[in-house]
Short mmCIF file of C-alpha atoms and ligand atoms in Angstrom, two decimals:
data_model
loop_
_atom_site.label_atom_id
_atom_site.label_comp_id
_atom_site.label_asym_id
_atom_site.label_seq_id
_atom_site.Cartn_x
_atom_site.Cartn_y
_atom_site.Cartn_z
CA UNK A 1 9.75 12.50 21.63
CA UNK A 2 10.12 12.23 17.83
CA UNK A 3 7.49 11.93 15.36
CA UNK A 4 7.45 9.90 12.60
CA UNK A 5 4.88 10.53 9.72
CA UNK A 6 5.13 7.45 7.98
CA UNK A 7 2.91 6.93 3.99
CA UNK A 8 1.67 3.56 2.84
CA UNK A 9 1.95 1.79 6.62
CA UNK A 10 -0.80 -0.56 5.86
CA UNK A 11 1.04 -2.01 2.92
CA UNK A 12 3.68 -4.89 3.64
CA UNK A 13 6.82 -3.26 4.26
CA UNK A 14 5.33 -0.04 5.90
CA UNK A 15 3.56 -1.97 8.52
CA UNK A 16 6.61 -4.72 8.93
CA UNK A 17 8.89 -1.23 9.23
CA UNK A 18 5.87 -0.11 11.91
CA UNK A 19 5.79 -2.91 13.75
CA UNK A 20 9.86 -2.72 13.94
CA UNK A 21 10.39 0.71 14.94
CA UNK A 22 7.79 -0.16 17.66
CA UNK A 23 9.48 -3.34 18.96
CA UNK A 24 12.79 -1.26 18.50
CA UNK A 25 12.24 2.30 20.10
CA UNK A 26 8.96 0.84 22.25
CA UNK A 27 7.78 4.30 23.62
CA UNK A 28 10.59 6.29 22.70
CA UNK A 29 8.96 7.36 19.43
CA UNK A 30 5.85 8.25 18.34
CA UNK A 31 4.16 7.08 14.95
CA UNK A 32 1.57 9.03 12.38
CA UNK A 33 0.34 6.70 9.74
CA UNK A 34 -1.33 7.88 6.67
CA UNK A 35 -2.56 5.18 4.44
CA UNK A 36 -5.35 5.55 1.94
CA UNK A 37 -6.23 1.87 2.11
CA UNK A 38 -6.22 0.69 -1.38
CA UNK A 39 -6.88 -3.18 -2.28
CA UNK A 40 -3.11 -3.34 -1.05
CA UNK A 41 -3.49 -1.49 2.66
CA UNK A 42 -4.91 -3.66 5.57
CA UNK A 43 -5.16 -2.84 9.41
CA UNK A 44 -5.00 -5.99 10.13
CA UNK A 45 -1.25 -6.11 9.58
CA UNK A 46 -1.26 -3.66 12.24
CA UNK A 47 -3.37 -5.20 15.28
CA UNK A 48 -0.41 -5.41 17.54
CA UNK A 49 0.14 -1.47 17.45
CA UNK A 50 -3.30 -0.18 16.82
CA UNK A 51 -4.02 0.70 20.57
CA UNK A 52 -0.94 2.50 21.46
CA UNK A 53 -1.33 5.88 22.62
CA UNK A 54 2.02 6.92 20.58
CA UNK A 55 0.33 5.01 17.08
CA UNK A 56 -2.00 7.20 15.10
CA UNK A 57 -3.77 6.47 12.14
CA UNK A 58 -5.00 9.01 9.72
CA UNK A 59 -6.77 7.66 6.47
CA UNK A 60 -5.52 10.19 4.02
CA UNK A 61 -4.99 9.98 0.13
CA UNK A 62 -0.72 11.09 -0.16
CA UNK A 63 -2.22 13.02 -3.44
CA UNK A 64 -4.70 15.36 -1.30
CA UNK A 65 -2.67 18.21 -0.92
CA UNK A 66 -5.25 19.87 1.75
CA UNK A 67 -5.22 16.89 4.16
CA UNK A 68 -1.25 16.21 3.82
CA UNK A 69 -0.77 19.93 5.01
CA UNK A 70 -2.46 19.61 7.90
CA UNK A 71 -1.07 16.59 9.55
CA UNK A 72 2.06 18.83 9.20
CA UNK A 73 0.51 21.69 10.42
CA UNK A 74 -1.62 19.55 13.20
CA UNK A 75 1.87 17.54 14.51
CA UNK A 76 5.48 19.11 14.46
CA UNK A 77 6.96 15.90 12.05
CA UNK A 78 10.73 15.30 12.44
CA UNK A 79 11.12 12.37 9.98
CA UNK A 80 8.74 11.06 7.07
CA UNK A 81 8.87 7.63 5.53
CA UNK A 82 7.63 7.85 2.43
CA UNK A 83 6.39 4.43 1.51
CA UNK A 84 2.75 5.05 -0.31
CA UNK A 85 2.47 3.62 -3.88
CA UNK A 86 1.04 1.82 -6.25
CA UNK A 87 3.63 -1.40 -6.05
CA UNK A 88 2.83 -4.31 -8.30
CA UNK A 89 4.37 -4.21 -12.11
CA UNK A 90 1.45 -6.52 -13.54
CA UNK A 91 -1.07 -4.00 -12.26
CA UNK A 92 1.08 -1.15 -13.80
CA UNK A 93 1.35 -3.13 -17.67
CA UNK A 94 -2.42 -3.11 -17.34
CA UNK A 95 -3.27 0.69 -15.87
CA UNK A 96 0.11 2.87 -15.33
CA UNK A 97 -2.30 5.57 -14.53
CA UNK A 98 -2.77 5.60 -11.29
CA UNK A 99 0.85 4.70 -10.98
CA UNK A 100 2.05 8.13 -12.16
CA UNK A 101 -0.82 9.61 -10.06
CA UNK A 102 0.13 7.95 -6.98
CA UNK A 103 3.87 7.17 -6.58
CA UNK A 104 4.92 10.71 -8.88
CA UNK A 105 2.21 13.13 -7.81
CA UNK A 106 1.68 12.14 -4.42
CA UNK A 107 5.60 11.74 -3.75
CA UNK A 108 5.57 15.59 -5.11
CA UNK A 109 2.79 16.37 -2.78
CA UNK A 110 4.46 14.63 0.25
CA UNK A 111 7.78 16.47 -0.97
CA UNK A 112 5.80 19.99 -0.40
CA UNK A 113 4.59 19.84 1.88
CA UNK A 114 7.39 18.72 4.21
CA UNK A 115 9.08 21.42 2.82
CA UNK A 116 6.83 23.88 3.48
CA UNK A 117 6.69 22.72 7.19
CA UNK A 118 10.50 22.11 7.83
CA UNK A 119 11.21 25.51 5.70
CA UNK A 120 13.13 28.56 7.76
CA UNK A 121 12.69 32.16 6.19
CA UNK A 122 16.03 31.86 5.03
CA UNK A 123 15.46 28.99 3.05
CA UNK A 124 17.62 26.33 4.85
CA UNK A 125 15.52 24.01 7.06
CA UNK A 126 14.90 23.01 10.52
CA UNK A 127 17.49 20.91 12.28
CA UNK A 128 16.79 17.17 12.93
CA UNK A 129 14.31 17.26 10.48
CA UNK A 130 14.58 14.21 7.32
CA UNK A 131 12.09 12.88 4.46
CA UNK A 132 13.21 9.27 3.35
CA UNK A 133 11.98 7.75 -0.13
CA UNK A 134 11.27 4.47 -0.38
CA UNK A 135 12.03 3.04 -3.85
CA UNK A 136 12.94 -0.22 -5.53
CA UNK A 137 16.15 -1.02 -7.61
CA UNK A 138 13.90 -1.98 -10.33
CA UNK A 139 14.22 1.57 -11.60
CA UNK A 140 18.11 1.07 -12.92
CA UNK A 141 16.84 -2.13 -15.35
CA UNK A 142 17.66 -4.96 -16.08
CA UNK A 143 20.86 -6.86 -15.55
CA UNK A 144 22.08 -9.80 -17.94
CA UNK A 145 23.28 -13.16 -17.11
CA UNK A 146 27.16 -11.67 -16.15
CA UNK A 147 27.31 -12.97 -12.32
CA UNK A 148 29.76 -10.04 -11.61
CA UNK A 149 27.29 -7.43 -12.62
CA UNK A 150 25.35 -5.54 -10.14
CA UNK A 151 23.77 -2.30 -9.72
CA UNK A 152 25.13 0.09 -7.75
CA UNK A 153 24.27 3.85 -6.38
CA UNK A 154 25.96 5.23 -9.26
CA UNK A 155 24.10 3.03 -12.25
CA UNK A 156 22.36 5.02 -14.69
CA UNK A 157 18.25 4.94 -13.92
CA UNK A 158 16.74 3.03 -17.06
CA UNK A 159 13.92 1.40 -15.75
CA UNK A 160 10.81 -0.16 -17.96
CA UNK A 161 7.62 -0.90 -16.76
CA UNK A 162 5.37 1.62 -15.84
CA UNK A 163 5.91 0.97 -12.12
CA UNK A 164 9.79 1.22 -12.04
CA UNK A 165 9.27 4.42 -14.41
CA UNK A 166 7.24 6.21 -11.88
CA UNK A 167 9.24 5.03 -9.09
CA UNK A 168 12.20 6.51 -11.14
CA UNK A 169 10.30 9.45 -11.53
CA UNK A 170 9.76 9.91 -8.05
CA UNK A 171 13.11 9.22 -7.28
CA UNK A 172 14.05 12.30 -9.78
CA UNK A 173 12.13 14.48 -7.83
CA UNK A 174 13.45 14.03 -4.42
CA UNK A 175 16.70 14.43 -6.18
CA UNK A 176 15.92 17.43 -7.39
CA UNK A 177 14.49 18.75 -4.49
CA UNK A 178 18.50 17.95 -2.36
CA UNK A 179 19.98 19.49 -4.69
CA UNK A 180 17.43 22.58 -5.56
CA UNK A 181 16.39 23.53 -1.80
CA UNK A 182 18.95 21.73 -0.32
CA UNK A 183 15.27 19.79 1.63
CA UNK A 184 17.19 17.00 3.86
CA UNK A 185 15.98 13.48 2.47
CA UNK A 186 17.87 10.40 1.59
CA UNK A 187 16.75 7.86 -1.32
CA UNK A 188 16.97 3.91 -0.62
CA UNK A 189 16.89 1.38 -3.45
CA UNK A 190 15.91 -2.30 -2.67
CA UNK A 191 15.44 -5.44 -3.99
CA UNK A 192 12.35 -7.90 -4.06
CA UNK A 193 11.08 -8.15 -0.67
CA UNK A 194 9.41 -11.51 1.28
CA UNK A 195 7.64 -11.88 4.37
CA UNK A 196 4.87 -11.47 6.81
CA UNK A 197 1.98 -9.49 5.43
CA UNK A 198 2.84 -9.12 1.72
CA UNK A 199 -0.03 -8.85 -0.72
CA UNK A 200 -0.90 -12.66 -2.41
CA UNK A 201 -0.78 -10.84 -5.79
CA UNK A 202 3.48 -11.16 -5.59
CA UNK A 203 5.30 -14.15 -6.34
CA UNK A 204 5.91 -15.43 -3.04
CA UNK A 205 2.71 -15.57 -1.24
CA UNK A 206 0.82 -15.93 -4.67
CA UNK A 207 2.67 -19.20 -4.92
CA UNK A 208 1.86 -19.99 -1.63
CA UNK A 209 -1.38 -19.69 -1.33
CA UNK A 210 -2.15 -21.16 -4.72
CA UNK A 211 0.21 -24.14 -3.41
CA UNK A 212 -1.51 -24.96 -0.55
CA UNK A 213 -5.18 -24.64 -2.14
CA UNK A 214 -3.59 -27.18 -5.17
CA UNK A 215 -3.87 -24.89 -7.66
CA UNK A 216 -1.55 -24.25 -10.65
CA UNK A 217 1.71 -21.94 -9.41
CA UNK A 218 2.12 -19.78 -12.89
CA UNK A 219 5.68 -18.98 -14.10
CA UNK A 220 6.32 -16.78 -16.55
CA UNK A 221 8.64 -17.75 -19.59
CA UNK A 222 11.06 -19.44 -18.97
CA UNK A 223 11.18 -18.84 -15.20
CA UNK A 224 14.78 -17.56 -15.16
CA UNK A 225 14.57 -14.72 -14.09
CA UNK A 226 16.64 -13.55 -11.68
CA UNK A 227 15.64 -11.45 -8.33
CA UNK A 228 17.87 -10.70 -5.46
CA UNK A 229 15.10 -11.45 -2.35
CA UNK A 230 15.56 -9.32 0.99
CA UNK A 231 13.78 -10.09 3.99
CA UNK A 232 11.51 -7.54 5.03
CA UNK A 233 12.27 -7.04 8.48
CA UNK A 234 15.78 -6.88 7.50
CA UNK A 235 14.71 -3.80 4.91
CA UNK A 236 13.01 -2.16 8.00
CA UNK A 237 16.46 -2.27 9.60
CA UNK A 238 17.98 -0.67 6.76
CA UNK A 239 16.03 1.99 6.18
CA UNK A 240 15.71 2.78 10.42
CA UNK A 241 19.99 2.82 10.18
CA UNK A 242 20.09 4.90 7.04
CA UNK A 243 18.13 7.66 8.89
CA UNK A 244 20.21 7.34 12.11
CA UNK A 245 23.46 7.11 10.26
CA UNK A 246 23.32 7.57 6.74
CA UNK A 247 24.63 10.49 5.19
CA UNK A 248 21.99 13.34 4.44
CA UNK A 249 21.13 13.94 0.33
CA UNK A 250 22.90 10.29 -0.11
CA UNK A 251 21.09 7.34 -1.89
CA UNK A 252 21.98 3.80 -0.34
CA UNK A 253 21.57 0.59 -1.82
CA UNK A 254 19.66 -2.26 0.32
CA UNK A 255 19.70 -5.98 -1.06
CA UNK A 256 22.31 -8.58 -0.35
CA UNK A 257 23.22 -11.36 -2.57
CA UNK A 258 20.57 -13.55 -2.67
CA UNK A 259 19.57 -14.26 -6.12
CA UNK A 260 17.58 -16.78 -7.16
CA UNK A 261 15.73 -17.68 -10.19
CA UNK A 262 11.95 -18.14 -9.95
CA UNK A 263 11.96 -21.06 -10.62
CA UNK A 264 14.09 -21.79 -7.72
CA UNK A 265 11.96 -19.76 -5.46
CA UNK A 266 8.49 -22.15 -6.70
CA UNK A 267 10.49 -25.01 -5.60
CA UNK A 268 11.57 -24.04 -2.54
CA UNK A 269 7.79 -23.42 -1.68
CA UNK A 270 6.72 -26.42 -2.49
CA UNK A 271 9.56 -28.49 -1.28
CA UNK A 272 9.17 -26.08 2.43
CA UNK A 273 5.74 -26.48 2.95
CA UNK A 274 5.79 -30.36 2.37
CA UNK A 275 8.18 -30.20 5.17
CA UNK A 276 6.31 -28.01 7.32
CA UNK A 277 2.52 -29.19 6.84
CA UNK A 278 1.70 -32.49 8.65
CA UNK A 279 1.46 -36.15 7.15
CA UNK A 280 -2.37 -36.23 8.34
CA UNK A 281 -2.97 -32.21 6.67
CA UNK A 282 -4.79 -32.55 3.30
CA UNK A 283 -3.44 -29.69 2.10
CA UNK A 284 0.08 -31.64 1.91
CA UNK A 285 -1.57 -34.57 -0.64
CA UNK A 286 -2.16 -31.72 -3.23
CA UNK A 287 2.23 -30.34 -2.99
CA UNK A 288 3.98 -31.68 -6.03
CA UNK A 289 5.99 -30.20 -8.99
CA UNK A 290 3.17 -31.17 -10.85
CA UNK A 291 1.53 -27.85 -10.29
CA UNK A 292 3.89 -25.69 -11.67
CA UNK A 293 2.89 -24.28 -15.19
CA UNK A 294 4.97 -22.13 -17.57
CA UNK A 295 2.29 -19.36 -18.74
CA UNK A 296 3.17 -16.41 -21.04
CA UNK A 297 6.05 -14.15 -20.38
CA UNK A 298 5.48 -10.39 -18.30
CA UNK A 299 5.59 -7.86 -21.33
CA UNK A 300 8.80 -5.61 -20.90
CA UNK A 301 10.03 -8.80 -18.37
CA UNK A 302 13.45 -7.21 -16.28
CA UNK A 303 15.78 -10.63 -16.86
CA UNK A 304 17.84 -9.56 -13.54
CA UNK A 305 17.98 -7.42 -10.35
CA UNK A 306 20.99 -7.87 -7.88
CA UNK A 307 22.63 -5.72 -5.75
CA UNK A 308 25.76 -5.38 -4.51
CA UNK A 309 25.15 -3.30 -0.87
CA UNK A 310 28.72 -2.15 -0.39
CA UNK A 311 27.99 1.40 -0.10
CA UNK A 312 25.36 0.66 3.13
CA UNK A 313 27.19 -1.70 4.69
CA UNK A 314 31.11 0.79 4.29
CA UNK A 315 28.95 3.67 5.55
CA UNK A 316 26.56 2.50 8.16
CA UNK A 317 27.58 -0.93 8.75
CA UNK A 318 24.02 -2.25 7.66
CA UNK A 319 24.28 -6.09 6.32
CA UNK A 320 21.08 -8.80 5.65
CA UNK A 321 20.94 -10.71 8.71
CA UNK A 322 18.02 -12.84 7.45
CA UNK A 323 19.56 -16.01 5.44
CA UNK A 324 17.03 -17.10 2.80
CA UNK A 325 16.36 -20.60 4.04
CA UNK A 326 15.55 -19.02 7.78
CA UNK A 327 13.27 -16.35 6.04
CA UNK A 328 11.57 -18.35 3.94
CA UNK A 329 10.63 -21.10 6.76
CA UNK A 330 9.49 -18.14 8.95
CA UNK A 331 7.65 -16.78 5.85
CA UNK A 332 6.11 -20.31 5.37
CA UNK A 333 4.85 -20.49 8.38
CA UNK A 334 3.58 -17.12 9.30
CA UNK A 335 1.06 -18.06 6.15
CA UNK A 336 0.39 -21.11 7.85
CA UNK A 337 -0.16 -19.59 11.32
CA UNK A 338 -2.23 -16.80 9.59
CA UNK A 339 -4.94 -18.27 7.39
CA UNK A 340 -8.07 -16.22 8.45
CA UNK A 341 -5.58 -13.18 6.92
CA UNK A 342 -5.01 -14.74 3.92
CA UNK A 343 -8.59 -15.44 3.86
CA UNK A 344 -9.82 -11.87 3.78
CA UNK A 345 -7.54 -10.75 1.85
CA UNK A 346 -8.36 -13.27 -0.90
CA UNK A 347 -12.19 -12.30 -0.92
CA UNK A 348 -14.03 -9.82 -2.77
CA UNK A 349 -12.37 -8.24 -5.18
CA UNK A 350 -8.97 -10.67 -5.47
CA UNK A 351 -11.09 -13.40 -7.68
CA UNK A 352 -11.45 -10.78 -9.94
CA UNK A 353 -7.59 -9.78 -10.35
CA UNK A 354 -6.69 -13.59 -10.20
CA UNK A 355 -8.98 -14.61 -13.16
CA UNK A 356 -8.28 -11.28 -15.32
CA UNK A 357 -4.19 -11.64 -14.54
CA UNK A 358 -4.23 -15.26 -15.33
CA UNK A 359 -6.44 -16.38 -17.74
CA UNK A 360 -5.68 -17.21 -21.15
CA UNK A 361 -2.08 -17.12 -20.33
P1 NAD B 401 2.15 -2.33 -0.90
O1 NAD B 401 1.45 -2.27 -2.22
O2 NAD B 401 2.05 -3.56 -0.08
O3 NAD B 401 1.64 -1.13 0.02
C1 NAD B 401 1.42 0.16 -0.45
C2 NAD B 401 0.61 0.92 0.60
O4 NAD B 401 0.44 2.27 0.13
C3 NAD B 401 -0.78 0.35 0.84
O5 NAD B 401 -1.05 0.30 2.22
C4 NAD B 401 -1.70 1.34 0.15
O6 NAD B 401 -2.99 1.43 0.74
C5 NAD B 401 -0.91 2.63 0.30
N1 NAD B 401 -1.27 3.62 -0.72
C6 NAD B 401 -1.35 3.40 -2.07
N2 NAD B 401 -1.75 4.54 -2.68
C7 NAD B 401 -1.89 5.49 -1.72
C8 NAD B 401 -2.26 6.85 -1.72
N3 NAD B 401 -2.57 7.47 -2.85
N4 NAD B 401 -2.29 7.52 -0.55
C9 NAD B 401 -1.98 6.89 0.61
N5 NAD B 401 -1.64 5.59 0.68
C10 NAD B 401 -1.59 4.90 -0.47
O7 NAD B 401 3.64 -1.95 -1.22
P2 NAD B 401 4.99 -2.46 -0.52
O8 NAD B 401 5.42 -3.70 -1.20
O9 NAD B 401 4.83 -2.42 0.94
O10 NAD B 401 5.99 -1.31 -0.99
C11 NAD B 401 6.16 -0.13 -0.21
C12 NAD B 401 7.17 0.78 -0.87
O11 NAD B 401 8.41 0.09 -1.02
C13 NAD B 401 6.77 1.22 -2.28
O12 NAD B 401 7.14 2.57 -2.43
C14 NAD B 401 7.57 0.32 -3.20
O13 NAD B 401 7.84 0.96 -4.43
C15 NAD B 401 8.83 0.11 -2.38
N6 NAD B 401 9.56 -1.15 -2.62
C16 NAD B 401 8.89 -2.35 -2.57
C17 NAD B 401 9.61 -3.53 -2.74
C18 NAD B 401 8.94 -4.88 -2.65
O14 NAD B 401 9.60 -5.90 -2.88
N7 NAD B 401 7.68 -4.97 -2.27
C19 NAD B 401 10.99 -3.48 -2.98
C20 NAD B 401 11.62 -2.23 -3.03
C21 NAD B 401 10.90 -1.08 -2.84
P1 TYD B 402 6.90 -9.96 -8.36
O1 TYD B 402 6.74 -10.62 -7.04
O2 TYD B 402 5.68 -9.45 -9.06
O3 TYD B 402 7.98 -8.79 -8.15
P2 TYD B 402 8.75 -7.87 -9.27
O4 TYD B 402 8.04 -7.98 -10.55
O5 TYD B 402 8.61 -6.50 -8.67
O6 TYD B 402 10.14 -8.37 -9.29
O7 TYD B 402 7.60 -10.97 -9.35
C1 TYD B 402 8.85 -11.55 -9.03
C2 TYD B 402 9.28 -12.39 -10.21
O8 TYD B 402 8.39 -13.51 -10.34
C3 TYD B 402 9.20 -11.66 -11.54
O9 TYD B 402 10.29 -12.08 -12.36
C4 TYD B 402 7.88 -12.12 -12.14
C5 TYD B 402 7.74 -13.52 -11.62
N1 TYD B 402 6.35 -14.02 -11.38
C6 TYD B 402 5.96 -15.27 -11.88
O10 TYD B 402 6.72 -15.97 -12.58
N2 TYD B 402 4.68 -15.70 -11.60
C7 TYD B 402 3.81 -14.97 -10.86
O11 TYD B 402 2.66 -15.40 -10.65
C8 TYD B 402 4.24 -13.69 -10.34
C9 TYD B 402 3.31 -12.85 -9.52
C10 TYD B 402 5.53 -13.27 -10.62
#
């Protein structure tokens, strides 16, 4: 049976990509997630594989060098998804610390020490055996207004917020482990994710929360800015085919030509849950335009990301299945279906970010 040691499966992709391998491979596969928990990691996203005999959960910092050894030494790991990091670029403008800590040290300490495990005396490694990064496309830019324009594998990396830096960083390193030791891994870029179990500090479910509770829905400048939005489960796909068929040492490309400006996306909330919520709900009285308020631009704010995914799709046949409309209605109403989850994740500490984030803006 293969093992999978997968980082950062708490988090909203790694435990939508969890939840899919599951539903995919059932019992074929067997899972090792190691998750430090942060404000961003919840077990609850999780509930409907936590009792699995072939799920394990290990609550390990990817930056503790000691405790990463030893789940390789502990389980004989064929593949690692790397997903663990710091992921919001707000949170990065304000402390890019822990971002260089987190998604460049602890990507170098998850790069060792599968290395170390999967290493033969002879330097080349053990067969079967692949380490796939998870990283964003923020980390080639910023595209202008040119429709035609898109990044590709091949772009030059110029990324500039803290978050896409260290993600860039990180990507530098796995690079320069393929080509250094030869150490079989494969890099995937993607756009802005939406779904299930994503964080209410990103645009989507912040918006959607805020919506339904009738408070303001912030835009920054001029709300124009462009992001190319992915469906999650459709990203769990991707990165699933890339390690069954990709092409070892080979970066791929996930996003699909979906752009939209953020302003568009705000709308689209508001006009989908007015359709969604009933006449007799009292959260519907509060939906309106109205709420929508233009607040100061990001600092360093990317105009455009879009991808063109002709690489993935030529080489492993891997396309978004997920049209926006249908994702966003099941996104819509996943929040609705799953208020006591919004609910904890909003308490504590999240007043806090909301009021420091937001005020005076
Ligand atoms: P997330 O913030 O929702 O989850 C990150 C997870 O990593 C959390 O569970 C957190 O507890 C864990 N983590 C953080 N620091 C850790 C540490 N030191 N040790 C162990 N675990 C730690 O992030 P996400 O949106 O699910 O993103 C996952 C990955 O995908 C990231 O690498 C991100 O850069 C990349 N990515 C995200 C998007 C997006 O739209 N969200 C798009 C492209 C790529
Ligand atoms: P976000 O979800 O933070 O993802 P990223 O910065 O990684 O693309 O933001 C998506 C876009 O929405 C980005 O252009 C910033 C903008 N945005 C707002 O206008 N208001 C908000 O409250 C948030 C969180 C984001």
């Amino acid at each position: 049976m293969r093992t999978y040691l997968v980082t950062g499966g708490a988090g909203f992709i790694g435990s939508n990509y969890i939840n899919y391998m599951f539903k995919k491979y059932d019992n074929e596969i067997r899972i090792i997630n190691v998750d430090v928990l942060t404000y961003a990691g919840n077990l609850e996203n999780l509930r409907d594989v936590e009792d699995r005999d072939n799920y394990t959960f290990i609550r390990a910092d990817i930056c503790d060098r000691d405790a990463i050894n030893k789940i390789f030494e502990e389980n004989d790991i064929d593949r690692v998804v790397h997903f663990a990091a710091e992921s919001h670029v707000d949170r990065s403008i304000v402390n890019p610390e822990v971002f260089v800590q987190t998604n460049v040290l602890g990507t170098a300490t998850m790069l060792n020490a599968a290395k170390k495990a999967w290493e033969l005396p002879d330097g080349s490694f053990k067969e079967g055996k692949k380490f796939l990064h998870v990283s964003t496309d923020e980390v080639y830019g910023s595209l202008d207004d040119d429709p035609n324009a898109y990044f590709y594998e091949t772009t030059p990396y110029a990324p500039h917020s803290p978050y896409s830096a260290s993600k860039a960083s990180s990507d530098m390193l796995v690079k320069a482990y393929m080509d250094t030791y030869k150490f079989p891994a494969n890099i995937t870029n993607c756009s802005n994710n939406y779904g299930p179990y994503q964080f209410p500090e990103k645009l989507i479910p912040l918006h959607i929360h805020n919506a339904l509770a009738g408070k303001e829905l912030p835009v920054y400048g001029d709300g124009k800015n462009v992001r190319d939005w992915l469906y999650v489960e459709d990203h769990a796909k991707a990165i699933d085919m890339v390690q069954e068929k990709g092409r070892l040492f080979e970066t791929y490309n996930v996003g699909g030509h979906n752009e939209k400006q953020n302003i568009e996306i705000v709308k689209i909330i508001i006009d989908t849950l007015k359709e969604e919520l009933d006449d007799s709900d009292p959260r519907k009285a509060n939906l309106s335009y109205d709420l929508i308020k233009y607040i100061s631009d990001r600092k360093g704010h990317d105009r455009r990301y879009a991808i063109a995914p002709d690489k993935i799709k030529a080489e492993i046949g891997w396309e978004p299945e997920t049209m926006f409309a249908e994702g966003i209605k099941k996104t819509i109403k996943w929040y609705l279906n799953n208020t006591e989850w919004m609910e904890h994740v909003t308490s504590g500490d999240y007043e806090k970010y909301y009021e420091k984030m937001y005020s005076n803006r």
